[in-house]
Coordinates of C-alpha atoms and ligand atoms in Angstrom, one line a residue:
Chain I
M1 CA -135.3 7.4 99.3
A2 CA -133.0 9.5 97.1
D3 CA -129.3 9.7 98.0
E4 CA -128.4 13.3 98.8
V5 CA -124.8 14.1 98.2
V6 CA -125.1 17.8 98.8
R7 CA -127.5 19.5 101.1
L8 CA -127.3 23.2 101.8
D9 CA -129.7 24.6 104.5
K10 CA -130.1 28.4 104.9
V11 CA -126.4 28.8 104.0
R12 CA -124.9 32.2 104.5
R13 CA -121.3 33.2 103.8
D14 CA -120.1 36.7 104.8
Y15 CA -116.6 37.9 104.1
L16 CA -115.0 40.3 106.4
V17 CA -112.5 42.5 104.8
G18 CA -111.2 45.2 107.2
D19 CA -114.5 46.3 108.8
Q20 CA -116.5 45.8 105.6
V21 CA -118.8 42.8 105.5
T22 CA -119.6 41.4 102.1
T23 CA -122.4 38.8 101.9
A24 CA -121.4 36.4 99.1
L25 CA -124.2 34.0 99.8
G26 CA -127.3 35.2 101.6
G27 CA -129.3 32.1 102.5
I28 CA -129.2 29.2 100.1
D29 CA -131.2 26.0 100.2
L30 CA -130.1 23.4 97.7
V31 CA -130.2 19.6 97.5
I32 CA -128.2 17.7 94.9
E33 CA -128.8 14.0 94.5
R34 CA -126.3 11.3 93.5
G35 CA -125.9 11.0 89.8
E36 CA -127.2 14.5 89.0
F37 CA -125.5 16.9 86.5
V38 CA -126.1 20.4 87.8
A39 CA -124.9 23.7 86.4
I40 CA -124.5 26.6 88.8
V41 CA -125.0 29.7 86.6
G42 CA -124.7 33.4 87.3
P43 CA -122.9 36.6 86.5
S44 CA -119.5 37.4 88.0
G45 CA -119.7 38.2 91.7
S46 CA -123.0 36.3 92.1
G47 CA -121.4 33.9 94.6
K48 CA -120.6 30.8 92.4
S49 CA -117.0 30.3 93.6
T50 CA -118.1 30.8 97.2
M51 CA -120.7 28.1 96.7
M52 CA -118.1 25.8 95.1
N53 CA -115.8 26.3 98.0
L54 CA -118.5 25.3 100.4
I55 CA -119.6 22.3 98.4
G56 CA -115.9 21.4 97.9
C57 CA -115.2 21.4 101.7
L58 CA -112.6 24.1 101.3
D59 CA -114.6 26.5 103.4
R60 CA -117.3 26.5 106.1
P61 CA -120.5 28.7 106.1
T62 CA -121.0 31.7 108.3
A63 CA -124.5 30.4 109.1
G64 CA -126.7 27.5 108.1
S65 CA -125.5 24.0 107.4
V66 CA -123.6 22.2 104.6
K67 CA -123.8 18.4 104.4
I68 CA -121.6 16.6 102.0
A69 CA -122.0 12.9 101.5
G70 CA -123.9 12.8 104.8
D71 CA -121.2 14.7 106.9
S72 CA -121.9 18.2 108.2
T73 CA -118.9 20.4 107.5
N74 CA -119.6 22.8 110.3
E75 CA -118.5 20.3 112.9
L76 CA -115.3 19.2 111.3
N77 CA -111.8 20.5 112.1
D78 CA -109.3 21.3 109.3
N79 CA -108.0 17.7 109.2
Q80 CA -111.4 16.1 109.1
L81 CA -112.5 18.5 106.5
T82 CA -109.5 17.6 104.4
S83 CA -110.2 13.9 104.7
L84 CA -113.8 14.5 103.6
R85 CA -112.7 16.6 100.7
S86 CA -110.1 14.0 99.7
K87 CA -112.7 11.3 99.7
A88 CA -115.8 13.1 98.4
I89 CA -114.7 15.8 96.0
G90 CA -112.8 16.0 92.7
F91 CA -111.9 19.5 91.6
V92 CA -111.5 20.8 88.0
F93 CA -110.3 24.3 87.9
Q94 CA -110.5 27.0 85.2
Q95 CA -106.7 27.4 84.8
F96 CA -106.2 23.6 85.0
Q97 CA -103.9 24.1 88.0
L98 CA -101.5 21.3 87.2
L99 CA -98.8 21.2 89.8
P100 CA -95.5 22.8 88.8
N101 CA -92.4 20.7 87.9
T102 CA -94.7 17.7 87.8
T103 CA -95.5 15.2 85.0
A104 CA -99.1 14.2 84.0
I105 CA -98.9 11.0 85.9
E106 CA -97.5 12.6 89.0
N107 CA -100.4 15.1 89.0
V108 CA -102.9 12.3 88.9
M109 CA -101.0 10.2 91.5
A110 CA -100.9 13.1 94.0
P111 CA -104.5 12.8 95.4
L112 CA -104.0 9.1 95.8
L113 CA -100.7 9.6 97.7
Y114 CA -102.3 12.2 99.9
Q115 CA -104.9 9.5 100.7
G116 CA -102.1 7.4 101.9
K117 CA -101.9 4.9 99.0
N118 CA -98.5 3.6 98.2
T119 CA -96.7 4.7 95.1
K120 CA -97.2 1.4 93.2
E121 CA -101.0 1.5 93.6
A122 CA -101.2 5.2 92.8
K123 CA -99.1 4.7 89.7
R124 CA -101.3 1.9 88.5
D125 CA -104.6 3.8 89.1
A126 CA -103.3 7.0 87.6
T127 CA -102.0 5.2 84.5
Q128 CA -105.4 3.6 84.0
M129 CA -107.3 6.8 84.5
L130 CA -105.1 8.8 82.0
T131 CA -105.2 6.0 79.5
Q132 CA -109.0 6.0 79.8
L133 CA -109.0 9.7 79.0
G134 CA -106.8 9.2 75.9
L135 CA -103.5 10.4 77.5
G136 CA -101.8 7.0 77.8
D137 CA -99.0 8.3 75.6
R138 CA -98.5 11.5 77.6
L139 CA -97.9 10.0 81.0
N140 CA -94.5 11.6 81.6
F141 CA -95.1 14.9 79.9
D142 CA -95.0 17.9 82.1
R143 CA -97.5 20.7 81.7
N144 CA -95.2 22.8 79.4
R145 CA -95.5 20.0 76.8
L146 CA -99.2 19.5 77.0
S147 CA -101.8 21.6 75.1
G148 CA -104.6 23.4 77.0
G149 CA -107.1 20.6 76.2
Q150 CA -104.7 17.9 77.3
Q151 CA -103.9 19.8 80.5
Q152 CA -107.6 20.0 81.3
R153 CA -108.0 16.3 80.7
V154 CA -105.1 15.6 83.0
A155 CA -106.9 17.8 85.6
I156 CA -110.1 15.8 85.0
A157 CA -108.2 12.6 85.4
R158 CA -106.8 14.0 88.7
A159 CA -110.3 14.8 89.8
L160 CA -111.7 11.4 89.0
V161 CA -108.9 9.1 90.1
T162 CA -110.1 8.9 93.7
S163 CA -113.7 8.1 92.5
P164 CA -115.2 11.1 94.4
D165 CA -118.8 11.5 95.2
I166 CA -118.9 14.8 93.4
V167 CA -116.9 16.2 90.5
L168 CA -116.7 20.0 90.9
A169 CA -115.7 22.0 87.8
D170 CA -115.3 25.7 88.1
E171 CA -115.4 27.4 84.7
P172 CA -113.6 24.4 83.2
T173 CA -113.8 25.8 79.6
G174 CA -112.8 29.3 80.6
A175 CA -109.3 29.0 79.4
L176 CA -110.0 26.9 76.3
D177 CA -111.0 27.6 72.7
S178 CA -114.6 26.8 71.9
K179 CA -113.9 23.5 70.2
T180 CA -111.7 22.1 73.0
G181 CA -114.1 23.5 75.5
A182 CA -117.0 21.6 73.9
A183 CA -114.9 18.4 74.1
V184 CA -114.4 19.0 77.8
I185 CA -118.2 19.5 78.3
E186 CA -118.8 16.3 76.3
L187 CA -116.4 14.5 78.7
L188 CA -118.4 15.8 81.7
K189 CA -121.6 14.6 80.1
D190 CA -120.0 11.2 79.6
L191 CA -119.1 11.1 83.3
H192 CA -122.7 11.9 84.2
R193 CA -123.9 9.2 81.9
D194 CA -121.6 6.8 83.8
G195 CA -123.5 7.7 86.9
R196 CA -121.2 10.3 88.5
T197 CA -122.4 13.5 90.2
V198 CA -121.2 16.5 88.3
V199 CA -121.5 20.2 89.4
L200 CA -120.5 22.6 86.7
I201 CA -119.9 26.2 87.6
T202 CA -120.2 28.7 84.8
H203 CA -121.2 32.2 83.8
D204 CA -121.9 31.0 80.2
L205 CA -125.6 30.3 79.6
E206 CA -124.9 28.3 76.5
I207 CA -122.6 25.9 78.4
A208 CA -125.1 25.8 81.2
A209 CA -127.7 24.7 78.8
S210 CA -125.9 21.4 78.3
A211 CA -126.8 20.4 81.9
P212 CA -130.2 18.8 82.7
R213 CA -130.5 21.0 85.8
R214 CA -129.5 24.6 86.1
V215 CA -129.4 26.7 89.3
F216 CA -129.3 30.4 88.6
L217 CA -127.5 32.6 91.2
R218 CA -127.8 36.4 91.5
D219 CA -126.4 38.5 94.3
G220 CA -125.9 35.5 96.6
L221 CA -129.4 34.1 96.2
I222 CA -130.9 31.4 94.1
E223 CA -133.0 33.1 91.4
R224 CA -134.2 30.0 89.6
D225 CA -133.8 26.2 89.7
E226 CA -134.6 24.8 86.2
R227 CA -134.8 21.2 85.3
G228 CA -135.1 19.4 81.9
A229 CA -133.4 20.0 78.6
K230 CA -133.9 23.3 76.9
Chain X
M1 CA -98.9 11.0 102.1
K2 CA -96.0 8.9 103.2
L3 CA -92.8 10.8 104.3
L4 CA -90.8 9.4 101.4
G5 CA -93.3 10.8 98.9
T6 CA -93.2 14.2 100.6
A7 CA -89.4 14.1 100.6
T8 CA -89.5 13.4 96.9
L9 CA -91.6 16.5 96.3
A10 CA -89.1 18.6 98.2
L11 CA -86.1 17.1 96.4
N12 CA -87.9 17.6 93.0
R13 CA -88.4 21.3 93.7
I14 CA -84.8 21.8 94.8
W15 CA -83.6 20.0 91.7
A16 CA -86.0 22.0 89.4
T17 CA -84.6 25.3 90.8
K18 CA -80.9 24.3 90.9
I19 CA -79.3 27.7 90.6
R20 CA -81.6 29.3 93.1
S21 CA -81.1 26.3 95.5
L22 CA -77.3 26.6 95.3
L23 CA -77.5 30.4 96.0
T24 CA -79.8 29.7 98.9
M25 CA -77.4 27.3 100.5
L26 CA -74.4 29.5 100.0
G27 CA -74.6 31.1 103.4
V28 CA -74.6 27.7 105.1
V29 CA -71.8 26.5 102.8
I30 CA -69.6 29.4 103.8
G31 CA -70.5 29.2 107.5
V32 CA -69.7 25.5 107.7
A33 CA -66.6 25.7 105.6
A34 CA -65.4 28.5 108.0
I35 CA -66.1 26.4 111.1
V36 CA -64.2 23.4 109.7
A37 CA -61.2 25.4 108.4
L38 CA -60.9 27.5 111.6
T39 CA -61.2 24.4 113.8
S40 CA -58.4 22.8 111.9
I41 CA -56.2 25.9 112.1
V42 CA -56.6 26.1 115.9
D43 CA -56.0 22.3 116.1
G44 CA -52.9 22.6 114.0
A45 CA -51.5 25.6 115.9
S46 CA -52.0 23.9 119.3
Q47 CA -50.5 20.7 117.8
G48 CA -47.4 22.6 116.8
I49 CA -47.0 24.4 120.1
N50 CA -47.7 21.2 122.1
K51 CA -45.2 19.3 120.0
S52 CA -42.4 21.8 120.7
L53 CA -43.3 21.9 124.4
A54 CA -43.5 18.2 124.6
T55 CA -40.0 17.8 123.0
L56 CA -38.7 19.6 126.1
G57 CA -40.3 16.9 128.2
T58 CA -43.4 17.1 130.2
N59 CA -41.8 15.9 133.4
Q60 CA -39.5 18.8 133.3
L61 CA -38.9 21.9 135.4
N62 CA -37.1 24.8 134.1
I63 CA -35.3 27.0 136.6
T64 CA -34.3 30.2 134.8
A65 CA -31.9 32.7 136.3
M66 CA -33.2 36.3 136.2
A67 CA -29.7 37.8 136.3
A68 CA -26.3 36.6 135.0
D69 CA -25.2 35.8 138.5
S70 CA -28.4 34.4 140.0
L71 CA -27.8 30.6 139.6
T72 CA -24.7 28.5 139.7
E73 CA -23.5 25.0 138.9
Q74 CA -23.5 24.2 142.6
D75 CA -27.2 25.0 142.7
A76 CA -27.6 22.6 139.8
Q77 CA -25.7 19.8 141.6
E78 CA -27.8 20.2 144.7
L79 CA -31.0 20.2 142.7
A80 CA -29.9 17.0 140.9
A81 CA -29.5 15.4 144.3
L82 CA -33.1 15.9 145.2
E83 CA -35.3 12.8 145.5
N84 CA -37.0 11.6 142.2
V85 CA -34.8 13.6 139.9
S86 CA -33.9 11.5 136.9
V87 CA -32.0 13.9 134.7
M88 CA -30.4 17.4 135.2
F89 CA -28.7 19.6 132.8
V90 CA -27.7 23.2 132.7
Q91 CA -27.5 25.8 130.0
A92 CA -25.6 29.0 129.7
Q93 CA -26.6 31.2 126.9
N94 CA -25.8 34.6 125.3
Q95 CA -26.1 36.5 122.1
G96 CA -23.0 36.1 119.8
T97 CA -22.0 35.8 116.2
I98 CA -21.5 32.8 114.0
A99 CA -19.5 32.9 110.8
T100 CA -18.1 30.9 107.9
G101 CA -15.5 32.3 105.5
D102 CA -17.3 35.4 104.2
K103 CA -20.6 35.3 106.1
R104 CA -21.3 36.5 109.6
V105 CA -24.7 36.6 111.4
N106 CA -26.0 36.9 114.9
A107 CA -27.1 33.8 116.8
R108 CA -27.9 32.6 120.3
L109 CA -24.9 30.7 121.7
V110 CA -26.0 28.0 124.1
G111 CA -23.7 26.1 126.3
V112 CA -25.2 22.8 127.5
S113 CA -24.1 20.1 129.9
A114 CA -23.5 16.6 128.7
K115 CA -27.0 15.3 129.5
Y116 CA -28.8 17.9 127.3
F117 CA -29.1 15.9 124.1
E118 CA -30.0 12.7 125.8
A119 CA -32.8 14.5 127.7
V120 CA -34.2 16.7 125.0
K121 CA -33.6 14.3 122.0
P122 CA -34.0 16.9 119.2
E123 CA -34.3 15.6 115.6
I124 CA -31.0 15.5 113.8
A125 CA -30.7 16.5 110.2
L126 CA -27.0 16.1 109.5
G127 CA -24.1 14.6 111.5
S128 CA -24.6 13.9 115.1
Y129 CA -25.2 15.4 118.6
L130 CA -22.4 16.6 120.7
S131 CA -20.7 13.3 121.8
S132 CA -18.9 12.6 125.0
S133 CA -15.6 13.4 123.2
S134 CA -17.1 16.8 122.4
F135 CA -17.2 17.4 126.1
A136 CA -13.4 16.7 126.5
A137 CA -11.5 19.8 127.7
T138 CA -9.7 20.4 124.4
A139 CA -12.6 19.7 122.0
K140 CA -14.3 22.6 120.4
D141 CA -17.3 21.1 118.7
V142 CA -20.6 22.8 117.8
V143 CA -24.1 21.6 116.8
F144 CA -26.2 24.1 114.8
G145 CA -29.9 24.6 115.1
A146 CA -31.8 24.5 111.8
D147 CA -32.4 28.3 111.6
A148 CA -28.8 29.1 112.4
A149 CA -27.7 26.6 109.7
N150 CA -30.0 28.3 107.2
D151 CA -28.8 31.7 108.1
L152 CA -25.2 30.7 107.2
G153 CA -26.3 28.5 104.3
L154 CA -24.6 25.4 105.7
T155 CA -24.5 22.3 103.5
K156 CA -23.6 18.7 104.2
A157 CA -20.1 19.4 102.9
M158 CA -19.5 21.7 105.8
L159 CA -19.8 18.8 108.3
G160 CA -16.4 18.5 110.1
Q161 CA -15.3 21.9 108.8
T162 CA -14.5 25.0 110.8
V163 CA -17.0 27.7 111.7
K164 CA -16.3 30.7 113.9
L165 CA -18.3 31.5 117.0
N166 CA -17.5 34.9 118.4
G167 CA -14.3 34.7 116.2
Q168 CA -13.1 31.4 117.7
D169 CA -12.7 28.2 115.6
F170 CA -15.2 25.4 116.2
R171 CA -15.8 22.1 114.4
L172 CA -19.3 21.6 113.0
V173 CA -20.5 18.1 114.1
G174 CA -24.2 18.3 113.4
V175 CA -27.3 20.2 112.4
L176 CA -30.6 19.7 114.1
D177 CA -34.0 19.5 112.4
D178 CA -35.7 21.7 114.9
Q179 CA -37.3 24.2 112.5
A180 CA -40.9 23.6 113.5
G181 CA -39.8 24.2 117.1
F182 CA -40.9 27.0 119.3
G183 CA -38.4 29.6 120.5
T184 CA -35.4 27.6 119.3
S185 CA -34.5 29.8 116.3
G186 CA -31.0 30.8 115.5
R187 CA -29.4 28.7 118.1
V188 CA -26.1 26.9 118.2
Y189 CA -25.1 24.4 120.9
V190 CA -21.6 24.0 122.4
P191 CA -20.4 22.1 125.5
I192 CA -20.8 24.3 128.5
D193 CA -17.0 24.4 129.1
S194 CA -16.5 25.9 125.7
A195 CA -19.2 28.4 126.5
R196 CA -17.2 29.4 129.5
K197 CA -14.3 30.4 127.3
L198 CA -16.6 32.2 124.8
F199 CA -18.8 34.3 127.0
S200 CA -19.8 32.7 130.3
Q201 CA -18.4 33.2 133.7
Y202 CA -17.8 30.1 135.9
P203 CA -19.8 29.0 137.9
Y204 CA -22.9 30.9 136.7
V205 CA -25.6 29.3 134.5
S206 CA -28.6 30.8 132.8
S207 CA -30.9 27.9 133.4
I208 CA -31.1 24.6 135.1
V209 CA -33.4 21.9 134.0
I210 CA -34.4 19.0 136.2
Q211 CA -36.6 16.1 135.2
A212 CA -38.8 14.1 137.5
N213 CA -39.1 10.3 137.2
T214 CA -42.8 10.5 136.6
A215 CA -45.3 13.2 135.7
E216 CA -47.0 12.9 139.1
Q217 CA -43.8 13.9 140.9
V218 CA -43.4 17.1 139.0
D219 CA -45.5 19.3 141.3
T220 CA -43.8 18.1 144.5
L221 CA -40.4 18.4 142.9
Q222 CA -41.2 22.0 141.9
L223 CA -41.9 22.8 145.6
Q224 CA -38.8 21.0 146.8
A225 CA -36.6 22.8 144.3
D226 CA -38.1 26.2 145.3
V227 CA -37.5 25.5 149.0
L228 CA -34.0 24.4 148.3
L229 CA -33.0 27.5 146.4
R230 CA -34.7 29.8 148.8
E231 CA -32.8 28.3 151.7
R232 CA -29.5 28.4 149.8
Y233 CA -29.9 32.1 149.2
G234 CA -31.8 33.0 152.4
L235 CA -34.8 34.4 150.4
G236 CA -38.2 35.2 151.7
A237 CA -41.4 34.8 149.8
E238 CA -40.1 37.0 147.0
T239 CA -38.0 34.8 144.7
T240 CA -38.8 36.0 141.3
A241 CA -36.0 38.6 141.3
R242 CA -33.5 35.7 141.3
Y243 CA -35.2 32.9 139.5
T244 CA -38.4 31.5 138.1
I245 CA -39.5 27.9 137.9
T246 CA -41.7 26.9 135.1
N247 CA -43.4 23.6 134.7
Q248 CA -43.8 22.2 131.2
A249 CA -47.0 20.4 132.1
S250 CA -48.7 23.6 133.4
L251 CA -47.4 25.5 130.3
I252 CA -49.0 22.9 128.1
A253 CA -52.2 23.2 130.1
A254 CA -52.1 27.0 129.7
V255 CA -51.5 26.7 126.0
G256 CA -54.4 24.2 125.8
S257 CA -56.8 26.6 127.5
I258 CA -55.7 29.5 125.3
T259 CA -56.2 27.5 122.1
A260 CA -59.5 26.2 123.5
T261 CA -60.7 29.8 124.1
L262 CA -59.4 30.9 120.7
G263 CA -61.2 27.9 119.1
L264 CA -64.4 28.9 120.8
L265 CA -64.1 32.4 119.7
L266 CA -63.5 31.5 116.1
T267 CA -66.2 28.9 116.1
G268 CA -68.5 31.6 117.6
I269 CA -67.8 33.9 114.7
A270 CA -68.3 31.0 112.2
A271 CA -71.6 30.1 114.0
I272 CA -72.8 33.7 113.4
S273 CA -72.2 33.3 109.7
L274 CA -74.1 30.0 109.9
I275 CA -77.0 31.8 111.5
V276 CA -76.8 34.4 108.7
G277 CA -76.9 31.5 106.3
G278 CA -80.0 30.2 108.0
I279 CA -81.7 33.5 107.8
G280 CA -80.9 33.4 104.0
I281 CA -82.7 30.1 103.7
M282 CA -85.6 31.4 105.7
N283 CA -85.9 34.4 103.5
I284 CA -85.9 32.4 100.3
M285 CA -88.3 29.9 101.7
L286 CA -90.7 32.7 102.7
V287 CA -90.5 34.1 99.1
S288 CA -91.0 30.6 97.8
V289 CA -94.1 30.1 100.0
R290 CA -95.6 33.3 98.6
E291 CA -94.8 32.4 95.0
R292 CA -96.2 29.0 95.4
T293 CA -99.4 30.0 97.2
R294 CA -101.5 28.8 94.3
E295 CA -99.7 25.4 94.3
I296 CA -100.4 25.1 98.0
G297 CA -104.0 25.9 97.4
V298 CA -104.3 23.3 94.7
R299 CA -102.5 20.7 96.9
R300 CA -104.9 21.4 99.8
A301 CA -107.9 21.1 97.4
I302 CA -106.7 17.7 96.1
G303 CA -106.3 16.4 99.6
A304 CA -103.1 17.6 101.2
K305 CA -103.4 18.1 105.0
Q306 CA -101.7 21.0 106.8
S307 CA -99.1 18.5 108.0
N308 CA -98.3 17.4 104.4
I309 CA -97.6 21.0 103.4
L310 CA -95.6 21.6 106.6
T311 CA -93.5 18.6 106.1
Q312 CA -92.9 19.4 102.4
F313 CA -91.5 22.9 103.1
L314 CA -89.7 21.8 106.2
I315 CA -87.9 19.0 104.4
E316 CA -87.0 21.5 101.6
A317 CA -85.4 23.8 104.1
I318 CA -83.6 21.0 105.9
V319 CA -82.3 19.5 102.7
L320 CA -81.0 22.9 101.5
S321 CA -79.3 23.5 104.8
L322 CA -77.9 20.0 105.1
A323 CA -76.7 20.0 101.5
G324 CA -75.0 23.3 102.2
G325 CA -73.5 21.7 105.3
V326 CA -72.1 18.8 103.3
V327 CA -70.7 21.1 100.6
G328 CA -69.3 23.4 103.3
L329 CA -67.7 20.4 105.1
I330 CA -66.0 19.2 101.9
L331 CA -64.7 22.7 101.0
G332 CA -63.7 23.3 104.6
E333 CA -61.7 20.0 104.8
I334 CA -60.0 20.7 101.5
A335 CA -59.0 24.1 102.9
A336 CA -57.9 22.5 106.1
F337 CA -55.8 20.0 104.1
F338 CA -53.9 22.8 102.3
L339 CA -53.5 24.8 105.5
A340 CA -52.0 21.7 107.1
V341 CA -49.5 21.4 104.2
I342 CA -48.6 25.1 104.4
G343 CA -48.5 25.1 108.2
D344 CA -46.7 21.8 108.4
W345 CA -49.0 20.1 110.8
V346 CA -50.8 16.8 110.6
F347 CA -54.1 16.8 108.6
S348 CA -56.8 14.7 110.0
I349 CA -60.6 14.6 109.5
R350 CA -62.0 14.9 113.0
L351 CA -65.3 13.0 113.5
D352 CA -66.5 15.6 116.0
T353 CA -66.0 18.4 113.4
V354 CA -68.0 16.4 110.9
G355 CA -70.7 15.8 113.4
L356 CA -70.7 19.4 114.5
A357 CA -70.9 20.7 110.9
L358 CA -73.7 18.4 109.9
G359 CA -75.5 18.7 113.2
F360 CA -75.4 22.5 113.0
S361 CA -76.6 22.6 109.5
L362 CA -79.5 20.3 110.3
L363 CA -80.4 22.5 113.3
V364 CA -80.2 25.6 111.1
G365 CA -82.6 23.9 108.6
V366 CA -85.1 23.0 111.2
V367 CA -85.0 26.3 113.1
F368 CA -85.1 28.5 110.1
G369 CA -87.4 26.3 108.1
V370 CA -90.2 26.0 110.7
W371 CA -91.6 29.5 110.2
P372 CA -91.9 29.4 106.4
A373 CA -93.3 25.9 106.6
R374 CA -95.9 26.9 109.2
T375 CA -96.8 29.9 107.1
A376 CA -97.4 27.6 104.1
A377 CA -99.4 25.1 106.2
K378 CA -101.6 27.7 107.8
L379 CA -102.7 29.3 104.5
E380 CA -106.5 29.1 104.1
P381 CA -107.2 26.9 101.0
I382 CA -109.8 29.4 99.6
D383 CA -107.4 32.3 100.0
A384 CA -104.5 30.3 98.5
L385 CA -106.6 29.4 95.4
R386 CA -107.8 33.0 94.9
F387 CA -104.2 34.3 95.2
E388 CA -103.0 36.0 91.9
Ligands
ADP401 N1 -112.1 35.5 100.0 C1 -112.9 36.5 99.9 N2 -112.7 37.6 100.6 C2 -113.5 38.7 100.5 N3 -114.5 38.8 99.6 C3 -114.7 37.7 98.8 C4 -113.9 36.5 98.9 N4 -114.4 35.6 98.0 C5 -115.4 36.2 97.3 N5 -115.6 37.5 97.8 C6 -116.7 38.4 97.4 O1 -117.9 37.7 97.4 C7 -118.7 37.9 96.3 C8 -118.9 36.7 95.5 O2 -117.7 36.2 95.0 P1 -117.6 34.9 94.2 O3 -118.1 33.8 95.0 O4 -116.1 34.8 93.8 O5 -118.5 35.1 92.9 P2 -118.4 34.5 91.4 O6 -117.5 33.3 91.5 O7 -119.8 34.2 91.1 O8 -117.8 35.5 90.6 C9 -117.9 39.0 95.5 O9 -118.4 40.3 95.9 C10 -116.5 38.8 96.0 O10 -115.8 40.1 95.9
MG402 MG1 -115.7 32.8 90.5

């Protein structure tokens, strides 16, 4: 039997702003298996970030069920949801989102420390991860002294260091030039090749084409679910 | 995350925004410095007052005549004969003039009986007290209080020389060092018999001082003295027209309660400024939470629990407040030191002041840090990450 890391059943997410209800996701069924590389593609406002938040255990659905690594997020309180997120998810954001006043290694250590690891272990693992991503000579640089591409690699190291079930990347190339962006996509492909589950969120069809599976969103619904290289 | 790690985050942030952190803690610095300095002023003042009261002796009762002919030396002799009286002396005093060569000023002339110096033991600056030979009928010796000596510009060379009291020649035998004293300014002391010749009518005295053997006997003695005088003069309940009896111990207690009230009042004012300082910290922390909404979102996304965020911001507020407390304590003690030098009292760092200052600033940090920290912890991760 295949190992489902993500399972969405009739997932609905409504936002209430004032007395105005916006339906960001209107009933989504989606299964992602361990080791898949899936691109979630769609125009702005189609519900991609909302879906990322649900898969990333940052948010819970208004209706339907979200199962991540076997746990149903509906039934978890904030603390349990945080534990699940910490164990199962590694985030890569569009604007890198390195922590302020913090060096590369401190950024990568942070998720380990939040898991309760001691400083020594965290330092060892973070050093190893950064070195693996070619940043072994930049450990103590803070974000002002790193290029965009380097910052995004630190962010990827931070996402990977806890060995999460899923790497969730939301527009990871959005703030990079095309060459650096391409390198980041190559890096994600490498991760997939190493057996990791990667979910890439993008509005860019060309970037989406690099993923073997593409889920197209429009107005909060799945329009198409394509597999195979194009 | 372990507490130490969270504390490191808070300290890093404070260090990374040094100037802002300093300005944030300024309110607490001022509040604590004010508390420390004011406490030491009140301490010093009561120290001074108590010292001058204590030099008069705590076992002592002062019976003061309310009119020139209210009390006599016979009263004094009878009072001295009461049980448990160890020492008795009388004073007769009046305004007069003191002069040397070309200079003449007003002073308070005090005639004292032989036991005065032995009982009061004032500090001596030059020469000596009035000796037993000073009390001989023909001797005309005088001892100056420090202020009177200053007024005339007396020097060591003047010892043994002649000074004029109300125009009559006296020999200067000593100068007291009673400057810090209380109500002793501009006084000169002569034997009571000399005072009789200068201004005072025999047998009247202006005050009688009796001293009990022990402090416990003072209250009883006061009652006995009152009964004795009342009987001698056939007085009813109303005795204040003729004399009043004051008890040094109760005076010290009264001063103590006044300075305690004063201290409480000043500390209250300083505490208000400390609260204002706390509100300053809360204000900046709330701004900081808003500015760092994204950071909070990212931290939540990479695994920070609400409690981690709460602790991080709470520690930040506490460290700011406590650091403000430490700086304020140091500045306050420095101010207290200089005040002690100026006011001529003993400087000491009181442990209870240190504890109070640090305890209060800790409390301010906790109280005013909780709300911003809770605000930060309660942010929804998805809203925090979307925040522009
Ligand atoms: N926190 C929110 N509150 C209110 N409306 C939201 C919120 N997040 C998203 N939306 C709305 O939901 C819809 C989908 O948004 P989003 O998931 O961000 O789409 P995408 O990432 O594909 O651009 C949009 O109409 C957006 O305005
Ligand atoms: Mg989006």
